[in-house]
Short mmCIF file of C-alpha atoms in Angstrom, two decimals:
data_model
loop_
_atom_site.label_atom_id
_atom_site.label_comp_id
_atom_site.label_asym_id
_atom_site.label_seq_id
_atom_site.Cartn_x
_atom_site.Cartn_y
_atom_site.Cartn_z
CA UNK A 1 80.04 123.00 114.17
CA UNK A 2 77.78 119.92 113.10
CA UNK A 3 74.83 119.70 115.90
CA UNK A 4 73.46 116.15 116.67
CA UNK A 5 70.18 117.11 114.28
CA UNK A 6 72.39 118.17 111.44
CA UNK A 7 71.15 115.95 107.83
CA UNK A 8 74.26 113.73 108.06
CA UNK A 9 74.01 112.84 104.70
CA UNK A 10 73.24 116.06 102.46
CA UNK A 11 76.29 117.33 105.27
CA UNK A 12 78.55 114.48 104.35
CA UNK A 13 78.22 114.84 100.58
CA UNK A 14 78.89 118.46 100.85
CA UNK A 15 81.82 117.91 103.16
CA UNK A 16 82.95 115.50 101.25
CA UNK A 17 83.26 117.24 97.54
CA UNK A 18 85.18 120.04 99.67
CA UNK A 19 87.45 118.05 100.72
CA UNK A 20 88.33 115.67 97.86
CA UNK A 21 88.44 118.33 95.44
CA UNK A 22 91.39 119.96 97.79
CA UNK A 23 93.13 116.93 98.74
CA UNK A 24 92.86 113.13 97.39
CA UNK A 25 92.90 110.83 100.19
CA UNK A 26 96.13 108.75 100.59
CA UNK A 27 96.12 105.27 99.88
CA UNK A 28 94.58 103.21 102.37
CA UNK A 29 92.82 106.05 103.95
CA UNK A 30 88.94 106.89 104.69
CA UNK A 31 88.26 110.17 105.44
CA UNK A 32 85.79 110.79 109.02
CA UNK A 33 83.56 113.19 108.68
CA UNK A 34 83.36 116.26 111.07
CA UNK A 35 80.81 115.65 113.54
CA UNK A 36 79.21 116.23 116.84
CA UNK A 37 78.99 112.62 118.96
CA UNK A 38 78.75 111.41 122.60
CA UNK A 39 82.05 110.07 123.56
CA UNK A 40 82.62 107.50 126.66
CA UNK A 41 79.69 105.35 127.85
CA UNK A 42 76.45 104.90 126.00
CA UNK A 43 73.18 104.70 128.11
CA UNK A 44 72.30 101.39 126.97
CA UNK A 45 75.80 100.06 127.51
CA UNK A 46 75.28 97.05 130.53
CA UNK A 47 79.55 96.65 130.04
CA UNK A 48 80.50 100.30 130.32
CA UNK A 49 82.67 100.91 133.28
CA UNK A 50 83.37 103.88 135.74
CA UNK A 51 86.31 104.97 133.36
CA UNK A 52 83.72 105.64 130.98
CA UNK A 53 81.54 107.55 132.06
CA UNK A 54 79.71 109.62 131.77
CA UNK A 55 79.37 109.92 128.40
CA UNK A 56 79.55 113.91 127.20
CA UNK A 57 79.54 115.59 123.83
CA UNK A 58 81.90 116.32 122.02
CA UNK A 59 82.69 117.55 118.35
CA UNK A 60 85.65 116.70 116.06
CA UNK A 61 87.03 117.90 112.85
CA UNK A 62 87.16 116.00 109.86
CA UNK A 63 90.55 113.79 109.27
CA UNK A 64 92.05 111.00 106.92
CA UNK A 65 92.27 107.29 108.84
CA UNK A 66 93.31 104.08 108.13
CA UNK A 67 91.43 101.80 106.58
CA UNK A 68 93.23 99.21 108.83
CA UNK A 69 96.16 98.58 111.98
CA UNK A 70 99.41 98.93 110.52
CA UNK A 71 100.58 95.71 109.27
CA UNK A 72 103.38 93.64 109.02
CA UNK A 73 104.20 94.63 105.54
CA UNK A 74 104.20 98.40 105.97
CA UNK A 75 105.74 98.34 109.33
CA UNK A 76 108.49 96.47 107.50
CA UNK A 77 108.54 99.51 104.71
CA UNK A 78 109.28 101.46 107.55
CA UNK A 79 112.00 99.26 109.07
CA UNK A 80 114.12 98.85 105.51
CA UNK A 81 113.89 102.42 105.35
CA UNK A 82 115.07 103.78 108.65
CA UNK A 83 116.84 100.64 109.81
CA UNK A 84 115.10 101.32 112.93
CA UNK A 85 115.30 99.22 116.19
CA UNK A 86 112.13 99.13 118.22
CA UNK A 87 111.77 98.62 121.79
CA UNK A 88 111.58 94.75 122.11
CA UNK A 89 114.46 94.38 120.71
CA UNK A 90 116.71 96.39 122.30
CA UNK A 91 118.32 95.61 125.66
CA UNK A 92 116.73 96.46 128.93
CA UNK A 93 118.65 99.21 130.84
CA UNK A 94 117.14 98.52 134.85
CA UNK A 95 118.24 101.97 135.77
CA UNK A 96 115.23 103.41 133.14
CA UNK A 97 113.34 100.72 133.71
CA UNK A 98 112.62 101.06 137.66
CA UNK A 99 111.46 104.60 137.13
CA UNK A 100 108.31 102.74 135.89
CA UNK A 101 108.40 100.28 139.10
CA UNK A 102 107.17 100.74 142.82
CA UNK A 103 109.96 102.33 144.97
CA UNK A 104 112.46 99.50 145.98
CA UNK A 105 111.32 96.95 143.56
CA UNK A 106 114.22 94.74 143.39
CA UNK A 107 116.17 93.72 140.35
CA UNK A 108 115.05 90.84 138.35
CA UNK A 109 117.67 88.48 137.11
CA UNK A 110 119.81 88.96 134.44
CA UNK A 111 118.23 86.28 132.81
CA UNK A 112 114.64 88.33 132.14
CA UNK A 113 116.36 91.82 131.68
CA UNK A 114 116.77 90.28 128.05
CA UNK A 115 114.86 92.11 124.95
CA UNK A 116 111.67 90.51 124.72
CA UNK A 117 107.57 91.55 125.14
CA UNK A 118 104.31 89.90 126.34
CA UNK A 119 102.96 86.89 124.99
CA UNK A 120 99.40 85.13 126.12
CA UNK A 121 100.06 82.09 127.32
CA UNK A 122 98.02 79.54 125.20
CA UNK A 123 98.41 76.74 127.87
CA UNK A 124 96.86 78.11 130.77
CA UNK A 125 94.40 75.18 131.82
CA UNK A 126 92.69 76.55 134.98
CA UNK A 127 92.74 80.19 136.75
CA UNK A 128 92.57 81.54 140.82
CA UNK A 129 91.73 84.61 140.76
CA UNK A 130 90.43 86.41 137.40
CA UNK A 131 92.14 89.73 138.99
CA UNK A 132 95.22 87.95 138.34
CA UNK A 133 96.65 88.69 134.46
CA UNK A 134 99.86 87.39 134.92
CA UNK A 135 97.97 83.88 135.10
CA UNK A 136 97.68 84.45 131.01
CA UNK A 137 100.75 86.36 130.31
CA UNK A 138 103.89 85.69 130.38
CA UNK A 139 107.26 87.47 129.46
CA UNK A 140 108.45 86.01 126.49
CA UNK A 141 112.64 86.86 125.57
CA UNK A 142 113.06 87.75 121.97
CA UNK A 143 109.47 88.12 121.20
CA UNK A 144 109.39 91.21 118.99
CA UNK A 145 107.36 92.19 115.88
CA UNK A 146 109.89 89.92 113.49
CA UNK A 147 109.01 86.83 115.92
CA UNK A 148 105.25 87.40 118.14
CA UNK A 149 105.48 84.64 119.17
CA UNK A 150 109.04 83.69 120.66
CA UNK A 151 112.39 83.65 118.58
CA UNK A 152 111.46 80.40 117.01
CA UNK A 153 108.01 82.16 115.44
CA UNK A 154 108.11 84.74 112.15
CA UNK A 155 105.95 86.53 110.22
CA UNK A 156 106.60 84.83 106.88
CA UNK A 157 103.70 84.69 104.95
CA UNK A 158 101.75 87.57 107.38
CA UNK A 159 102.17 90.39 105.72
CA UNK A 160 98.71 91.33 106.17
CA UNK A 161 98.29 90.64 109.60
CA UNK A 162 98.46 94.02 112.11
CA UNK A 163 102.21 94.48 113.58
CA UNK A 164 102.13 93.71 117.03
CA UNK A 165 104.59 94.04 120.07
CA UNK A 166 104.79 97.61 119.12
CA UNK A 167 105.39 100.20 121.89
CA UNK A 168 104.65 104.02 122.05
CA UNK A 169 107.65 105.30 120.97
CA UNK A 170 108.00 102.53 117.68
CA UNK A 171 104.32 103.91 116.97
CA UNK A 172 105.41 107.60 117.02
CA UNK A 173 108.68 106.70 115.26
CA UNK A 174 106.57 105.42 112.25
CA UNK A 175 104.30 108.26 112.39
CA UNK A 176 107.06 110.89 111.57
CA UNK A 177 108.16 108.50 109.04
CA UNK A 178 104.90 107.85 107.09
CA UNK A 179 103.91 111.99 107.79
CA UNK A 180 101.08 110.33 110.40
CA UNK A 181 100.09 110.55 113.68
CA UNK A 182 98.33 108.76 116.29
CA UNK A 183 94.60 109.71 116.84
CA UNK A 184 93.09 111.56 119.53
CA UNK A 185 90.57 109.22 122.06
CA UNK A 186 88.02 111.56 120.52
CA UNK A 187 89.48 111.05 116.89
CA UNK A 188 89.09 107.48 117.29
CA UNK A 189 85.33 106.77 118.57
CA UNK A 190 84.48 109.17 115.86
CA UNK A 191 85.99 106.96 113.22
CA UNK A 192 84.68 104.08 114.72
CA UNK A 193 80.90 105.35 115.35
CA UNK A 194 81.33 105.66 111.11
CA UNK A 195 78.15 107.91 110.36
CA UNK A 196 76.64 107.01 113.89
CA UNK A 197 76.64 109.53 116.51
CA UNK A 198 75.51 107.18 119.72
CA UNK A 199 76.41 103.60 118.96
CA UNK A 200 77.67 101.21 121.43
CA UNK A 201 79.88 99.23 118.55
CA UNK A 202 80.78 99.91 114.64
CA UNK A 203 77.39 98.41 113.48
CA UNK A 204 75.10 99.74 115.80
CA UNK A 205 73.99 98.09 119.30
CA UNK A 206 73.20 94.54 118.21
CA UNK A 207 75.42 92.57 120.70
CA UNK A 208 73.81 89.23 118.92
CA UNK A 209 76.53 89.85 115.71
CA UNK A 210 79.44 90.03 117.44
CA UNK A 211 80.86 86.53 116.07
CA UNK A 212 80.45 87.64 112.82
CA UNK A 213 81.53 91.50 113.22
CA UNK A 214 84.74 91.17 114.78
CA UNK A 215 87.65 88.67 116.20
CA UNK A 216 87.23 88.42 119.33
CA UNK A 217 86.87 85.57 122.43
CA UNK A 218 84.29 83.16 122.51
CA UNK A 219 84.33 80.65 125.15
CA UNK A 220 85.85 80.32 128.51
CA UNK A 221 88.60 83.12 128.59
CA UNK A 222 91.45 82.23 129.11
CA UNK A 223 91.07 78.41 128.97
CA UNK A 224 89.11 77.44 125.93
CA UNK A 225 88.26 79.58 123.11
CA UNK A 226 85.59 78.23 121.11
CA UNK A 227 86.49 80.04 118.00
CA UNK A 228 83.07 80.67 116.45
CA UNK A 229 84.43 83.82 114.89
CA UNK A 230 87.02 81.76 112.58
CA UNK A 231 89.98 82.72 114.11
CA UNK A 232 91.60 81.62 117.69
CA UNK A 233 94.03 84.49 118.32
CA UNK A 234 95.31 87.08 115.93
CA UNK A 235 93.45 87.64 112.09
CA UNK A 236 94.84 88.99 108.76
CA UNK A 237 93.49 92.79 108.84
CA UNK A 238 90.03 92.95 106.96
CA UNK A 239 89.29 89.47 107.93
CA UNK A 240 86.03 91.11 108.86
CA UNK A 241 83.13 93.47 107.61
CA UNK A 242 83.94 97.02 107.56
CA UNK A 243 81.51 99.88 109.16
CA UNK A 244 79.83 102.28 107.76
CA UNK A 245 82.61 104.61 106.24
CA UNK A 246 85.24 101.65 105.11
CA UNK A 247 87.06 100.92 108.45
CA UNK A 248 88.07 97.47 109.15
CA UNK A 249 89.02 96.24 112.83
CA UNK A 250 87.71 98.77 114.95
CA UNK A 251 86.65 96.02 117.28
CA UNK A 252 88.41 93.11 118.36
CA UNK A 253 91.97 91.55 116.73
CA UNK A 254 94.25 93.91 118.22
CA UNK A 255 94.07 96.88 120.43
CA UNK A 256 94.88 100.46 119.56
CA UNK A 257 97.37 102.85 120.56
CA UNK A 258 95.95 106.65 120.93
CA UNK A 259 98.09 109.83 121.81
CA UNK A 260 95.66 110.86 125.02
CA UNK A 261 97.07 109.80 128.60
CA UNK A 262 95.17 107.32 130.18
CA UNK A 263 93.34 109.11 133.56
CA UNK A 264 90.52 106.70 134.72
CA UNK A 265 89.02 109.88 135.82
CA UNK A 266 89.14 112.38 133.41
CA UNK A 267 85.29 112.52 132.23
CA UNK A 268 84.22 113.40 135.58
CA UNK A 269 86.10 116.21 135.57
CA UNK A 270 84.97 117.36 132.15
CA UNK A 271 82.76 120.11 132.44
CA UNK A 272 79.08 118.23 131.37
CA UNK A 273 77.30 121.97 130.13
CA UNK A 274 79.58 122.75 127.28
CA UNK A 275 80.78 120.72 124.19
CA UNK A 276 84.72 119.98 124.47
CA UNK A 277 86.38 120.79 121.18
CA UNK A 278 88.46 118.44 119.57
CA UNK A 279 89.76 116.97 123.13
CA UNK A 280 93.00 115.62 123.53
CA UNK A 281 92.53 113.90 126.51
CA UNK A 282 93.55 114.34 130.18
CA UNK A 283 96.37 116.78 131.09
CA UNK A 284 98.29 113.72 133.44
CA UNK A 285 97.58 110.34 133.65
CA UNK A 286 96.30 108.73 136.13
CA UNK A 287 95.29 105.25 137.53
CA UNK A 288 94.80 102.98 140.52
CA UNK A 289 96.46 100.25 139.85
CA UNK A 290 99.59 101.91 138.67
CA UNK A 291 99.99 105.84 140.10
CA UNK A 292 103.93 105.51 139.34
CA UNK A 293 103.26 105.78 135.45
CA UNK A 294 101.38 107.41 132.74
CA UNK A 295 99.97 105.29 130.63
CA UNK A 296 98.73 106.39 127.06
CA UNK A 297 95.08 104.94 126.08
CA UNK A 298 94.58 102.03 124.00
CA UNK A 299 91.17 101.89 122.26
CA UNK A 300 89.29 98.82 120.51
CA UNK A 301 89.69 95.91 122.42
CA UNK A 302 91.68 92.48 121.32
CA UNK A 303 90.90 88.87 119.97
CA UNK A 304 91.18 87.95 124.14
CA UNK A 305 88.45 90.09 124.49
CA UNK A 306 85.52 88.24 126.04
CA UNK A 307 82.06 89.35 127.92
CA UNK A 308 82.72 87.65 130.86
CA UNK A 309 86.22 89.48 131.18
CA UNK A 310 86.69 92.72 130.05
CA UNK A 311 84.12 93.14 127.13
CA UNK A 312 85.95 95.40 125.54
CA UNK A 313 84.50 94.92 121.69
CA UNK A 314 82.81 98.32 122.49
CA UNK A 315 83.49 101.46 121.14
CA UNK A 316 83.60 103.30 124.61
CA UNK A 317 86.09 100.62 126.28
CA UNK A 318 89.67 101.73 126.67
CA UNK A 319 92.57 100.28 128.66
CA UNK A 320 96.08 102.07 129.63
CA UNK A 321 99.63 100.85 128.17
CA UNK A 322 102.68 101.19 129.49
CA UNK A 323 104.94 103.29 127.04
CA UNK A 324 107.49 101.25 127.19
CA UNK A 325 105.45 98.21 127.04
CA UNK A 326 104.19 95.98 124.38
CA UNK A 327 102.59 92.84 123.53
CA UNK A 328 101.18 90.83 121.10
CA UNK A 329 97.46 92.13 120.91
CA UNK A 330 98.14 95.72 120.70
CA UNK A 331 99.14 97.44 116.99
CA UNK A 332 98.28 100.84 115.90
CA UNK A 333 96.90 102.83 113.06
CA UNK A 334 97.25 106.49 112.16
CA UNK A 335 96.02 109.62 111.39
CA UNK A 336 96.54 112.69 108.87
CA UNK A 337 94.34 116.21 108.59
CA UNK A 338 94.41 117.63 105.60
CA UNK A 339 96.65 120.58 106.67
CA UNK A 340 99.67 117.69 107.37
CA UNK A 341 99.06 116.44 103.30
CA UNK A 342 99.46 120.05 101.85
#
C-alpha cells in the first residue's frame, strides 16, 4: 500500500515498467497509478458540500482509463456491432416507469410517454426560483444520442464529441462490449487527482484557470453564457489541456457516469480511523430529494456548470442520475485492470 509520503515518482517509474512490461495499455488508455489519496471534500474547498464530506483516505489499485468520454464515433462502433437500442429510443412502458415516481403520480399524456431525453433549454430568458431545474430543462421527444438535440439535430460531423443522452444500462451495455467497465467514485478522483494526492481540480487549486482548463459556464447561468472558455455548450473531447497523467475532460463538458450508488450520506458513515480499500461506494442509495430511487453517481461536472450554481468543476463534486435517465450533458468513460486484459 502506497502511504501519502511515498516518492511518487521513483514509485511511479517502478510501477510503471511492471506493468507495461506485462500488459501494453489499450489504445486510448492512461494507466493511474496505485495510490493512497483523500477522497470527498478538500479543506480548502469554499464549494464543497455536505455530500462531500468529510474527506477520508482512501487507497486504490492501479487501472487502465480513458484518455477521454466515450464519443460519438466509438459509441457508434458499438451500435453497428450489436445493433443495440438504447434507452431514449425505445418506448416508455408507464407501468416500469412509475416504480421510479412518488406513489399515485398520475399518468402523463400519451403525448410525452414518447422515446425521448433531457435537453437544456437554450431560451430560458429569466428564472423564479434557482431550486427550480425544470426552469432549464425540458423533455425533449426523440432526442437520443443520433439527434441531442431534438429529431431535427445529428451528429454529422461530431464524431469526436462525447456521446451524450446515454443512460446506465447503454453505459454498461458498452462496457461488456468493449471488455470495460465503469469506474469506482474512488477510481475516478484518483484518475482525476493525476499524480496529486489532495487537489481540489486536475491542475491543482488555482480556481483563477478555470476558463482555460475546462468547458464550463461563464456568465449568468442559465440566461447568458458568456463563453470565455470558447465553447457555449458541448466541446469536441480534448478541446482542452490534459492533467498530469494524459486525461482530458475530467472537469467540465459532460458529466460522468460511475458504478457507486449515490447516498448523500455515505462518508459520514465511513469509519474516519482506518483507510477504506478500494471502496465501491455505499451499500443503498440514498437521497432527499428523491428516497423512491437509487441513483448511481455521476462525477465531473458539465459545460452548465457555473460557481454561482452548482460549481461542480471540482474533483470532489458529484450529483445522482436516474438509471433510467439521460440527458445531454452526461457521457461516460471506462475502465479496465490489468487482470480483465489477460
Amino acid at each position: 500500500m502506497f502511504s501519502c509520503k511515498t516518492d511518487s515518482k521513483n514509485t511511479t517509474q517502478l510501477h510503471t515498467a511492471s506493468v507495461s512490461e506485462k500488459i501494453k495499455a489499450p489504445k486510448g488508455m492512461v494507466w493511474v497509478e496505485p495510490k493512497t489519496f483523500t477522497q470527498g471534500a478538500k479543506q480548502n474547498d469554499k464549494f464543497a458540500l455536505p455530500r462531500e464530506k468529510p474527506g477520508h483516505i482512501v487507497s486504490v489499485d492501479g487501472f487502465f482509463i480513458d484518455a477521454a468520454e466515450v464519443t460519438n464515433k466509438q459509441f457508434q462502433a458499438f451500435v453497428s456491432a450489436t445493433d443495440y437500442i438504447t434507452v431514449a429510443e425505445r418506448p416508455i412502458d408507464w407501468e416500469d416507469l412509475k416504480k421510479e415516481l412518488p406513489e399515485g403520480t398520475p399518468k402523463p399524456h400519451d403525448s410525452v410517454l414518447k422515446p425521448g431525453s433531457l435537453i437544456f433549454n437554450k431560451e430560458v430568458k429569466q428564472v423564479a426560483n434557482m431550486r427550480n431545474y425544470e426552469q432549464w430543462w425540458r423533455w425533449q421527444v426523440g432526442a437520443d444520442w443520433k439527434h441531442p438535440e431534438g429529431p431535427e439535430s445529428s451528429i454529422e460531423g461530431k464524431d469526436d464529441y462525447p456521446v451524450v443522452h446515454i443512460a446506465l444500462e447503454d453505459a454498461l451495455a458498452y462496457c461488456k462490449w468493449a471488455n470495460r467497465r465503469l469506474p469506482t467514485e474512488a477510481e475516478w478522483e484518483s484518475a482525476a487527482q493525476g499524480i496529486h494526492r489532495d487537489e481540489v481540480y486536475t491542475w491543482g487549486d488555482d480556481a483563477e484557470v478555470l476558463n482555460e482548463k475546462a468547458n464550463t459556464w461563464q456568465g449568468v447561468f442559465p440566461i447568458k453564457n458568456e463563453s470565455k472558455d470558447g465553447f457555449e455548450l458541448i466541446a469536441p473531447v480534448k478541446s482542452y489541456s490534459a492533467n498530469s497523467i494524459g486525461l482530458y475532460d475530467m472537469l467540465g463538458n459532460v458529466w460522468e457516469l460511475t458504478s457507486d450508488l449515490f447516498n448523500e450520506n455515505y462518508y459520514n458513515q465511513i469509519n474516519q480511523n482506518q483507510i477504506l480499500e478500494n471502496p465501491k461506494g455505499a451499500e443503498k442509495g440514498y437521497s432527499i430529494g428523491k428516497p423512491y430511487i437509487e441513483e448511481h453517481v455521476i462525477k465531473g461536472g458539465s459545460f452548465l456548470c457555473n460557481a454561482s450554481y452548482c460549481a461542480s468543476f471540482r474533483i470532489s463534486a458529484k450529483m445522482g442520475m436516474e438509471p433510467n435517465s439521460s440527458s445531454d450533458h452526461i457521457g461516460f468513460r471506462t475502465v479496465a485492470t490489468p487482470d480483465m486484459l489477460k
